[in-house]
Tab-separated table of C-alpha atoms in Angstrom:
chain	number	residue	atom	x	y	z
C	113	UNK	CA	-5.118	12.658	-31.112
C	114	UNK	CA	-1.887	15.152	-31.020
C	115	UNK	CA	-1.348	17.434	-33.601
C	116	UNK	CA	2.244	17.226	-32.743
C	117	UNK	CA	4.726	16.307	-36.138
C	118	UNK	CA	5.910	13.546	-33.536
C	119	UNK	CA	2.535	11.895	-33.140
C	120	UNK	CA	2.391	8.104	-34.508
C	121	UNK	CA	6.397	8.356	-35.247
C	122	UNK	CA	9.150	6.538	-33.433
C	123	UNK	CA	10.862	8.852	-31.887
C	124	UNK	CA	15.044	8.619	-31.110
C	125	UNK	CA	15.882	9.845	-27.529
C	126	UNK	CA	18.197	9.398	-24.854
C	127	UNK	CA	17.671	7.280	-22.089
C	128	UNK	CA	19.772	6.317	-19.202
C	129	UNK	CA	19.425	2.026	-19.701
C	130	UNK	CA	20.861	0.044	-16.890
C	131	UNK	CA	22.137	-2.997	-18.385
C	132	UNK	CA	22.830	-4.970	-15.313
C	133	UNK	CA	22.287	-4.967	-11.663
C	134	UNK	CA	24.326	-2.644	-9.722
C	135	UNK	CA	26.317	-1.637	-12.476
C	136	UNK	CA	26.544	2.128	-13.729
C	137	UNK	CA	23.347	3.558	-15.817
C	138	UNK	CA	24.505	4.073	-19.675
C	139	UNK	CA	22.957	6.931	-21.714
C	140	UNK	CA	21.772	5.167	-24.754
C	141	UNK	CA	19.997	6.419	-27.794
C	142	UNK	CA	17.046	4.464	-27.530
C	143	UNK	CA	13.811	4.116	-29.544
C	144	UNK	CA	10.370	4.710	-28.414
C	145	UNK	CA	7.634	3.611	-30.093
C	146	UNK	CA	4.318	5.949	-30.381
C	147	UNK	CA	1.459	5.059	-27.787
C	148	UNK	CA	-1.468	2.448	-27.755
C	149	UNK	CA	-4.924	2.393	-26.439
C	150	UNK	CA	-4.952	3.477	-23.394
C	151	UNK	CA	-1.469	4.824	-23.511
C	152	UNK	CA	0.111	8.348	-23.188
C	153	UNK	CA	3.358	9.532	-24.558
C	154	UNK	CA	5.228	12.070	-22.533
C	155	UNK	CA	8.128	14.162	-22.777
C	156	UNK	CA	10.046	13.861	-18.752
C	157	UNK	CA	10.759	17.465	-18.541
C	158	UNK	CA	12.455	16.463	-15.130
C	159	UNK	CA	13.084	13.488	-12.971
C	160	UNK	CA	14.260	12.366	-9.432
C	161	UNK	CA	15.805	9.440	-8.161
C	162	UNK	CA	13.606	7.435	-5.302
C	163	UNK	CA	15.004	4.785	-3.153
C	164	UNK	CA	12.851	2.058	-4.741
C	165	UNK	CA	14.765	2.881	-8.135
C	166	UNK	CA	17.760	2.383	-6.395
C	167	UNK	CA	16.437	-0.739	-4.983
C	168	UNK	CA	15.223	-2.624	-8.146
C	169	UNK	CA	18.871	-1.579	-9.679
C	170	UNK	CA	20.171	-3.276	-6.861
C	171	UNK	CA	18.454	-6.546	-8.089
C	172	UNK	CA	19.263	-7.668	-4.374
C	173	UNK	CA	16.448	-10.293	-3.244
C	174	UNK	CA	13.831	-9.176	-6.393
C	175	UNK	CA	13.579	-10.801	-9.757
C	176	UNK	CA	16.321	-9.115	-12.069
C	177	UNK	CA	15.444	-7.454	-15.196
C	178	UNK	CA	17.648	-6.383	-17.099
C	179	UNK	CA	17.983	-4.045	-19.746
C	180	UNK	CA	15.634	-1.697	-17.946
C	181	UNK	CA	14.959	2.018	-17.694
C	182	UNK	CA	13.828	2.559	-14.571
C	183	UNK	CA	12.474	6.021	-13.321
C	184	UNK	CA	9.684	6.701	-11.625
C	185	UNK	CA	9.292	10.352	-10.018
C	186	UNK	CA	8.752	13.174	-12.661
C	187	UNK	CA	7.386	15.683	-14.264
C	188	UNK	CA	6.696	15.798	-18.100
C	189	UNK	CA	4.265	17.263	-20.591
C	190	UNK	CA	2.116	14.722	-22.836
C	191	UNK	CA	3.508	14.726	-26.603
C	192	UNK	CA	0.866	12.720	-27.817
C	193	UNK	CA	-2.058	9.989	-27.127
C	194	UNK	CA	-3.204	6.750	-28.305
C	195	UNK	CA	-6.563	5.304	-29.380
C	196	UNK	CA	-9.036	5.385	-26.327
C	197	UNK	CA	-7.571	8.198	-24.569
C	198	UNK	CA	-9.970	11.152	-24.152
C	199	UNK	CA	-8.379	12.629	-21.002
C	200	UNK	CA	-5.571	14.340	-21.890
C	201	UNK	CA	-4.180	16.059	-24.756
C	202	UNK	CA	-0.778	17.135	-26.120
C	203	UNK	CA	0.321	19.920	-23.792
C	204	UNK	CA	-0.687	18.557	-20.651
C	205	UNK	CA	1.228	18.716	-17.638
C	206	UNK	CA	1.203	15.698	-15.882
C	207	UNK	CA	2.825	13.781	-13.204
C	208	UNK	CA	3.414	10.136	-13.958
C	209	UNK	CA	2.646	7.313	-10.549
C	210	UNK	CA	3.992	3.839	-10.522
C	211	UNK	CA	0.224	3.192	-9.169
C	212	UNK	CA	-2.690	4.212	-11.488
C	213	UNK	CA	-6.676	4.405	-11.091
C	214	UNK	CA	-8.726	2.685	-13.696
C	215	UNK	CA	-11.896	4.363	-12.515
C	216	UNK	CA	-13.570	0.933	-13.597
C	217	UNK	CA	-12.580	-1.955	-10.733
C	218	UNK	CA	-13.627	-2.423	-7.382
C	219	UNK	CA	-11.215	-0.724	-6.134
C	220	UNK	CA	-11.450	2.291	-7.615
C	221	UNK	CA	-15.123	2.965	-7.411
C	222	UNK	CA	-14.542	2.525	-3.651
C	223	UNK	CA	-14.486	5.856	-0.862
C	224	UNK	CA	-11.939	3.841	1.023
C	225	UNK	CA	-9.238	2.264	-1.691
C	226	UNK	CA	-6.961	3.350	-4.110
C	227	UNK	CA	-5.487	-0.066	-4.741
C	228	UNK	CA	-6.868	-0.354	-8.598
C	229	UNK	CA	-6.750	-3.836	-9.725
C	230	UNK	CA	-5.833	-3.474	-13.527
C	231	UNK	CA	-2.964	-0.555	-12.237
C	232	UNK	CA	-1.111	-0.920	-9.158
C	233	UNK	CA	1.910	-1.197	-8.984
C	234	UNK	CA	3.637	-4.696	-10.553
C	235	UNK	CA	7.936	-4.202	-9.686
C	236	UNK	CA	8.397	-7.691	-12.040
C	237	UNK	CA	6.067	-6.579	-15.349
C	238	UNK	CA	8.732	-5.022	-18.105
C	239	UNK	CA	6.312	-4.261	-20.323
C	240	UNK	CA	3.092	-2.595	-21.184
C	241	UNK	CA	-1.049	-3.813	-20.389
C	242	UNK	CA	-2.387	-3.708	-23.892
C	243	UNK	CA	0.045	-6.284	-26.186
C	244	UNK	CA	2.433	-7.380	-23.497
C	245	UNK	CA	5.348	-5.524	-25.544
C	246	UNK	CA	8.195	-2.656	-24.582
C	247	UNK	CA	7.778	0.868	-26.303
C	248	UNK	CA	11.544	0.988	-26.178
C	249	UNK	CA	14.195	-0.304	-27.788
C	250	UNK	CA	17.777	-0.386	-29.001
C	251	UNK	CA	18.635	-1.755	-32.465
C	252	UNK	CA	15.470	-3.283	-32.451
C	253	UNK	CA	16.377	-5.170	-29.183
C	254	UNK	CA	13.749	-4.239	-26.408
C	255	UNK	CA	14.819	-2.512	-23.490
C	256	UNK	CA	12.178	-3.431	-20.122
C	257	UNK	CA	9.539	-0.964	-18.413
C	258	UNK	CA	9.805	-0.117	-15.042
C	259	UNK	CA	6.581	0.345	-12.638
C	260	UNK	CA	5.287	1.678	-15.451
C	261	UNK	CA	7.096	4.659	-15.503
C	262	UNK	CA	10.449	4.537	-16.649
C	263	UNK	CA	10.908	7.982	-16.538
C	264	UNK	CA	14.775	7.850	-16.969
C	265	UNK	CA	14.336	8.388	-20.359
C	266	UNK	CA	13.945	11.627	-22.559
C	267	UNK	CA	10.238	9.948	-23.705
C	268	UNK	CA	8.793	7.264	-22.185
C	269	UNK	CA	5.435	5.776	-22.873
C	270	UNK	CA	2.404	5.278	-20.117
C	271	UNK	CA	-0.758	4.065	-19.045
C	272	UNK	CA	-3.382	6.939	-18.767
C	273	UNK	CA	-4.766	5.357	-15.856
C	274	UNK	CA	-0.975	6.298	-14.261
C	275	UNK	CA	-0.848	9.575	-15.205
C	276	UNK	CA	-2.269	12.523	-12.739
C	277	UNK	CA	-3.168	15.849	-14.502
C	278	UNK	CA	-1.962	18.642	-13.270
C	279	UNK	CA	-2.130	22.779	-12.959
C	280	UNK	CA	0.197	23.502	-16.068
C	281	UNK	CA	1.444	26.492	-13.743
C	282	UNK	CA	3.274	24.426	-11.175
C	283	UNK	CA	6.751	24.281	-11.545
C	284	UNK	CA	7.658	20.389	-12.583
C	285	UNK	CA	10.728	20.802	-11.099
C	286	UNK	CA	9.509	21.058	-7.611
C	287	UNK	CA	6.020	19.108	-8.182
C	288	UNK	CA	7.968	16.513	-9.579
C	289	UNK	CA	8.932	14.871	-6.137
C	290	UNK	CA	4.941	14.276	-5.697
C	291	UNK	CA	4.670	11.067	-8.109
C	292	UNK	CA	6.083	9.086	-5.700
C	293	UNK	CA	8.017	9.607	-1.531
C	294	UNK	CA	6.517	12.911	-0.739
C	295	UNK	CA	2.911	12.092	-1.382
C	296	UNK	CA	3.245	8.587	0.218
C	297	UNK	CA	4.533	10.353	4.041
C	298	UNK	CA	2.130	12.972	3.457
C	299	UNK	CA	-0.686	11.139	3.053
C	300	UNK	CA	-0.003	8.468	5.703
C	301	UNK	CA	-0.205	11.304	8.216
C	302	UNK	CA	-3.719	13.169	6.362
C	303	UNK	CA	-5.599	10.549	4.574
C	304	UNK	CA	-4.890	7.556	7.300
C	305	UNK	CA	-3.084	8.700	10.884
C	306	UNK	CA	-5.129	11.848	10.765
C	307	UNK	CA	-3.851	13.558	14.089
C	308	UNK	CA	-6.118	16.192	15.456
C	309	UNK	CA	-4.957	19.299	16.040
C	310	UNK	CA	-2.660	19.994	19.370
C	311	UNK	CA	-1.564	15.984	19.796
C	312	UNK	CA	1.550	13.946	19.633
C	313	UNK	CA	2.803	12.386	16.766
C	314	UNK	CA	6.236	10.100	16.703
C	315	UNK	CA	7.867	9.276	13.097
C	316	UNK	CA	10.009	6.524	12.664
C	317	UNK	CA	12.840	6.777	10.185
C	318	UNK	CA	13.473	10.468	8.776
C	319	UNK	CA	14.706	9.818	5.130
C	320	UNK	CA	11.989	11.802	2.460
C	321	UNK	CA	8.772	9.474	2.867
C	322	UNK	CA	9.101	9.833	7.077
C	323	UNK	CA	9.792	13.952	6.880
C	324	UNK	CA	6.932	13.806	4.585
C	325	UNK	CA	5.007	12.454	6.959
C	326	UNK	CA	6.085	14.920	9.524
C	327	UNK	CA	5.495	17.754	7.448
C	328	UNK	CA	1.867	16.591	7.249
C	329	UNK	CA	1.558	16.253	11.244
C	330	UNK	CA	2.841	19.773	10.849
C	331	UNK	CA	0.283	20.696	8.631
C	332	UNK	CA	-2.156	19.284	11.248
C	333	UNK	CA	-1.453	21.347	13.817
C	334	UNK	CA	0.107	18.352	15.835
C	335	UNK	CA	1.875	20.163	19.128
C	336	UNK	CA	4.921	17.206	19.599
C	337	UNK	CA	6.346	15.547	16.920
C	338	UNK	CA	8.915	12.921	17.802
C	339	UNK	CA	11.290	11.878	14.881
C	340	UNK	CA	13.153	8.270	15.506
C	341	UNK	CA	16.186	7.475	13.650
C	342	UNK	CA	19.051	5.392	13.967
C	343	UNK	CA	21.443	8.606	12.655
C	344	UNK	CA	21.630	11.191	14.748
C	345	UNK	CA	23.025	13.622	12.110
C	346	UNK	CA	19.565	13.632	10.620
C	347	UNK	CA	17.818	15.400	14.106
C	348	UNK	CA	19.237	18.868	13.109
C	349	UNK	CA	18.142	18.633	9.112
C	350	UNK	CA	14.153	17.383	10.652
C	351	UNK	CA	13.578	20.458	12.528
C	352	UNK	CA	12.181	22.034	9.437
C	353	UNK	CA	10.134	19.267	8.710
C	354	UNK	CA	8.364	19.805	11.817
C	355	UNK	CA	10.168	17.734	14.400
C	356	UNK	CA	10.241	19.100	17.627
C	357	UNK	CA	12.260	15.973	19.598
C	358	UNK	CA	14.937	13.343	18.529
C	359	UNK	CA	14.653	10.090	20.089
C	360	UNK	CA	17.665	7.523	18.969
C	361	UNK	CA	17.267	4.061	20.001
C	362	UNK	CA	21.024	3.350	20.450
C	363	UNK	CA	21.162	5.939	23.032
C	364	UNK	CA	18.728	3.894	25.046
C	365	UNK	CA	19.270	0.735	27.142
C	366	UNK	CA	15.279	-0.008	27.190
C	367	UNK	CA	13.163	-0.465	24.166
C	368	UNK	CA	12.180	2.629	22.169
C	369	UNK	CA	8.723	2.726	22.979
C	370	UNK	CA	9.368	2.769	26.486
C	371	UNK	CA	11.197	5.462	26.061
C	372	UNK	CA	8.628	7.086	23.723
C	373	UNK	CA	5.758	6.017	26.588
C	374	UNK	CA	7.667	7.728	29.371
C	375	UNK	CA	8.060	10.927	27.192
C	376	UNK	CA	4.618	11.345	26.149
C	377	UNK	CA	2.549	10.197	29.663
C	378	UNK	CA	1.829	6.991	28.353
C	379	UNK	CA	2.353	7.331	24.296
C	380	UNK	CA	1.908	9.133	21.349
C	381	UNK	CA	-1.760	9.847	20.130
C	382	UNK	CA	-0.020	9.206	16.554
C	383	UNK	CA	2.808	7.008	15.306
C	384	UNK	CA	3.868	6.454	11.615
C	385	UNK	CA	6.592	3.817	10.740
C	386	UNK	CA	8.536	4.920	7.585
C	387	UNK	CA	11.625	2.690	7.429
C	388	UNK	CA	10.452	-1.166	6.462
C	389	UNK	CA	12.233	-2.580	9.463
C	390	UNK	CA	9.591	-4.873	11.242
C	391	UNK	CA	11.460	-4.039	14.682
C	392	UNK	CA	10.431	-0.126	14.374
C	393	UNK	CA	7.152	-1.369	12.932
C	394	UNK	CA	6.264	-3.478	16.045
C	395	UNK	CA	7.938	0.012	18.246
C	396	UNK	CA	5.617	2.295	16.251
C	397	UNK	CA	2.810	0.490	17.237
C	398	UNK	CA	3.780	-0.169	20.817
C	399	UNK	CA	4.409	3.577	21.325
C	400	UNK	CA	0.852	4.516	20.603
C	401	UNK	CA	-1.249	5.419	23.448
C	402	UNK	CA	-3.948	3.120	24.945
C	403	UNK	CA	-7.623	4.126	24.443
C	404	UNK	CA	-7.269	6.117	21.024
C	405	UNK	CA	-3.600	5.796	19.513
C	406	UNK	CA	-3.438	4.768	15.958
C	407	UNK	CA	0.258	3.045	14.179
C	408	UNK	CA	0.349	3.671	10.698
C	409	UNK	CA	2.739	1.364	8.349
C	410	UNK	CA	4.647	3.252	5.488
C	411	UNK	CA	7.689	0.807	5.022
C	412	UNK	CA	7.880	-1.975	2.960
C	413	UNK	CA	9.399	-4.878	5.194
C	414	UNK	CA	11.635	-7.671	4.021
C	415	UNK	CA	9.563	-10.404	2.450
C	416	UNK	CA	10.144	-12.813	4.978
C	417	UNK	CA	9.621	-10.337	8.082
C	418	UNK	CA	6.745	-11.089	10.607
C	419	UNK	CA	5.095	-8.891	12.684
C	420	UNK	CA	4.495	-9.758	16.540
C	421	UNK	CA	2.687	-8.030	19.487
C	422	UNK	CA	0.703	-9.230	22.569
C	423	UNK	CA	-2.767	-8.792	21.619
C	424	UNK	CA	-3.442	-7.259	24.671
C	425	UNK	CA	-1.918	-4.481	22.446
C	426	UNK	CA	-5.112	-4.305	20.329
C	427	UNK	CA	-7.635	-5.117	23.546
C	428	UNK	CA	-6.256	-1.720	24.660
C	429	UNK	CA	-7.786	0.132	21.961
C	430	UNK	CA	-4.648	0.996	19.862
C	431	UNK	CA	-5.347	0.355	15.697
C	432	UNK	CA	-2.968	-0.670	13.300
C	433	UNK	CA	-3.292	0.400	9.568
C	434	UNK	CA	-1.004	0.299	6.796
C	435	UNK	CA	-1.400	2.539	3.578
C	436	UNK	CA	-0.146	2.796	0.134
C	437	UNK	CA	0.800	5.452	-1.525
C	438	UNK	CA	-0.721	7.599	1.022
C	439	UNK	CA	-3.907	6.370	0.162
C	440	UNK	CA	-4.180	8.747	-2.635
C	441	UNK	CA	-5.715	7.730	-6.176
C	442	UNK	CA	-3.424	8.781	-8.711
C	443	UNK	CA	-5.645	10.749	-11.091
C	444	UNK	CA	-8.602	12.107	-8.201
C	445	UNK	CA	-6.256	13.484	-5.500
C	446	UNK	CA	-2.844	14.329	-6.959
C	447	UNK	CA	-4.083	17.040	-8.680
C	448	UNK	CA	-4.839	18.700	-5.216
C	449	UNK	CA	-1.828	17.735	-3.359
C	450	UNK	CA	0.177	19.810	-6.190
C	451	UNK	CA	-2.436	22.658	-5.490
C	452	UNK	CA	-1.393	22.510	-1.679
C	453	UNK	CA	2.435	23.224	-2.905
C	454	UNK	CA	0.879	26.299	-5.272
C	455	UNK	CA	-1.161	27.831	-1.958
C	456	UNK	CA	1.643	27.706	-0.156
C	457	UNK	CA	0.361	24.938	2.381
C	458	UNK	CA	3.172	22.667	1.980
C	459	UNK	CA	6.340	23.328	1.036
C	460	UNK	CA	8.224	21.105	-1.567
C	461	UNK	CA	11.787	23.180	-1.620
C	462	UNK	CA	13.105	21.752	1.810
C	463	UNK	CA	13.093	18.174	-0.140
C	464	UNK	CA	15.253	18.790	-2.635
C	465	UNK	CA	18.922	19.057	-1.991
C	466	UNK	CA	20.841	17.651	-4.798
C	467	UNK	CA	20.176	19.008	-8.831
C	468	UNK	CA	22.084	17.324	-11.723
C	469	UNK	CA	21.512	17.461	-15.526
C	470	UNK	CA	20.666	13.992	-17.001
C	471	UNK	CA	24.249	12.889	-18.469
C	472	UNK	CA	25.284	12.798	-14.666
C	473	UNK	CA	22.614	10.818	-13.702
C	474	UNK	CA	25.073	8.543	-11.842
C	475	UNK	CA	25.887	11.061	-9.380
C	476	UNK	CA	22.025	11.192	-8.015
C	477	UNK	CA	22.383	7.329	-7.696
C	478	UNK	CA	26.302	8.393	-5.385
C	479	UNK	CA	24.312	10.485	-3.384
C	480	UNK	CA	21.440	7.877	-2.592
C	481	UNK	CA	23.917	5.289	-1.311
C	482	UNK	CA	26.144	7.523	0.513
C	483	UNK	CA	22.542	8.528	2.176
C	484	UNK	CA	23.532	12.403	1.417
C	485	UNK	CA	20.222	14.664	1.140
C	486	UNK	CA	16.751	13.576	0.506
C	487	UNK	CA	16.060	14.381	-3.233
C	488	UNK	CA	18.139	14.893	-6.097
C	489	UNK	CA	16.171	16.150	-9.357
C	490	UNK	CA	17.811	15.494	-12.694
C	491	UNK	CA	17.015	17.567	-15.244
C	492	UNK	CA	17.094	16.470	-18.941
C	493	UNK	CA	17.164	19.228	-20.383
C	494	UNK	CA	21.278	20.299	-20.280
C-alpha cells in the first residue's frame, strides 16, 4: 500500500469532462475515488491528445458516452495502489495503455499475442473491471472511463494490468507519446513487417502512427522508404522520419501500386498501411513484391469496409498481417521501447510539435482537426 496522506482518500482534481459529443471539453473539479483490487491510482504528470480521442469525442458512427474523460497517452507517477497490487508502488513512473496484459489468459502467456482477453482495449466500457463502477465523479454524479485511461484528468484511476513501468529517469514529457501512436507505427515496422537491412519499404499515410512506422524502417537500416499521402505538404516534414521518396496518388492517372511497382522493379520488399482507408489497404498490399513482400495493416477501417484482392495476389507469395498496438504487450515490452528513446536509438522530439498547459486543452483538440503537427503534449502542471 502507499504511504502517501492521499492513499484511501477521495481526492478533488481537475479534469477536462466532455459533456457531449463534439462540443468543447470543460475543466471540472471532479472527484476520484481511491483504487480497487487490481487498480492503480496515478497522478498524469503530462498528457497528449491522439486521434482516437478525438474520434470517440466525435461520437460520429460509435456508441456515445457521455459525460466522459477521455485521455489516453501520458505519463504519470503512481500515488497509490489497491488491494492485490504487488507491482508497483507509490513513486513509480509509469506509462498508462488503453491495452493491458493480464499475464494470466491465453493470450498473454503466448510468444506471438499481445491481445489479453480480460484487458484489451473495450472503446464502449465507461467504467472499471472489478465492480462495474466510475472512480470519478461530479456532485456525486459519475462521470464515464475512457479505454481505460482517461488520462485527461489531474488523477485518474487504472487497471495494473494497463500500466507499463518505466525507467523513472525518462523524461514523461517526451516518453509520454509511447502509450499509444508512436509505439503502434514503430512496432508494425520491428515486431511484424520486419524489413531487413538495405530493402524497400513504402508507408501509407504519414500522420504520427505512419512516420512512426518509418522511423522504425529507419531504424532497420531499410535503403528506400516510400511515404504515400494524399497531402503533399506532409513530403517535406517526413524526410526526418526517414522518407526518402513521396509518392501522391492524385498526381497519378494509374493506380498507386502501379506506380509504386514501376518505382521499385516490381514492388516494395515492405509495405505498411497506416491510414484505415480500405482503398490504401488493398494498394499497400498490391505494392508488395512477389516472392517475399509482406503488407502490414495499422489502420482501423470503417466498420462496414471490405477488403478485396485477386488471390492470385497471395499464390504469388506476398503475406498480409495486421497488428495491434505494434504487437507490443503493455507491461513486457514498453519498458524497452522507452529505453530505445534513453540510448538514443529513436528519437521522440521530432513528434512533438504543439505544447499547451491543461486549461487550454481545447487548443490541442484545434490543432488535431485543422491536421496541424503530429503531437501536442498538454501539461497539467501550469
Amino acid at each position: 500500500m502507499s504511504n502517501s496522506n492521499t492513499a484511501g482518500q477521495v481526492i478533488r482534481c481537475r479534469a477536462a469532462v466532455a459533456w457531449e459529443a463534439g462540443k468543447p471539453l470543460v475543466i471540472e473539479e471532479v472527484e476520484v475515488a481511491p483504487p480497487q483490487t487490481n487498480e492503480v491510482r496515478l497522478k498524469i504528470l503530462y498528457t497528449s491528445l491522439c486521434h482516437t480521442d478525438v474520434y470517440f469525442w466525435e461520437a460520429k458512427g460509435q456508441n456515445p458516452l457521455f459525460p466522459r474523460i477521455y485521455g489516453h497517452e501520458a505519463g504519470g507517477i503512481v500515488e497509490s495502489v489497491g488491494e492485490g497490487v504487488t507491482d508497483l508502488k507509490a513513486g513509480d513512473h509509469v506509462l498508462p495503455v488503453f491495452t493491458g496484459e493480464c499475464k494470466d489468459c491465453a493470450h498473454c502467456k503466448s510468444e506471438e499475442s499481445n491481445m489479453c482477453d480480460l484487458l484489451r482495449i473495450n472503446t464502449d466500457r465507461g467504467v472499471m473491471l472489478s465492480d462495474g463502477k466510475s472512480r470519478f465523479s461530479i456532485k456525486g454524479n459519475p462521470i464515464y472511463h475512457f479505454v481505460g485511461t482517461s488520462t485527461f484528468s489531474e488523477y485518474t484511476v487504472v487497471h495494473v494490468g494497463c500500466l507499463a513501468k518505466i525507467n523513472p529517469l525518462a523524461p514523461l514529457d517526451k516518453v509520454c507519446v509511447l502509450s499509444c501512436g508512436i509505439s503502434t507505427g514503430l512496432g508494425a515496422t520491428l515486431n511484424v513487417a520486419k524489413p531487413k537491412k538495405g530493402s524497400t519499404v513504402a508507408v501509407f499515410g504519414l500522420g504520427a502512427v505512419g512516420l512512426a512506422a518509418a522511423e522504425g524502417a529507419r531504424i532497420s537500416g531499410a535503403s528506400r522508404i516510400i511515404g504515400v499521402d494524399l497531402n503533399s505538404s506532409r513530403f517535406e516534414g517526413a524526410k526526418k522520419f526517414g522518407i526518402t521518396e513521396f509518392v501522391n496518388p492524385k498526381d497519378h492517372k494509374k493506380p498507386v501500386q502501379e506506380v509504386i511497382a514501376e518505382l521499385t522493379n516490381g514492388g516494395v520488399d515492405r509495405s505498411i498501411e497506416c491510414t484505415g482507408n480500405v482503398e490504401a489497404m488493398i494498394s499497400a498490399f498490391e505494392c508488395a513484391h512477389d516472392g517475399w513482400g509482406v503488407a502490414v495493416l495499422v489502420g482501423v477501417p470503417h466498420k462496414e469496409a471490405v477488403f478485396k484482392t485477386h488471390p492470385v495476389n497471395f499464390l504469388n507469395e506476398r503475406t498480409l498481417k495486421g497488428t495491434f498496438f505494434g504487437n507490443y504487450k503493455p507491461r513486457t515490452d514498453i519498458p524497452s521501447v522507452v529505453e530505445k528513446y534513453m540510448n538514443n536509438e529513436l528519437e521522440l522530439e521530432k513528434f512533438i510539435t504543439h505544447k499547451v498547459p491543461f486549461s487550454e486543452i481545447n487548443k490541442a483538440f484545434d490543432y488535431m482537426l485543422k491536421g496541424e503537427g503530429l503531437r501536442c503534449i498538454i501539461h497539467m502542471e501550469e
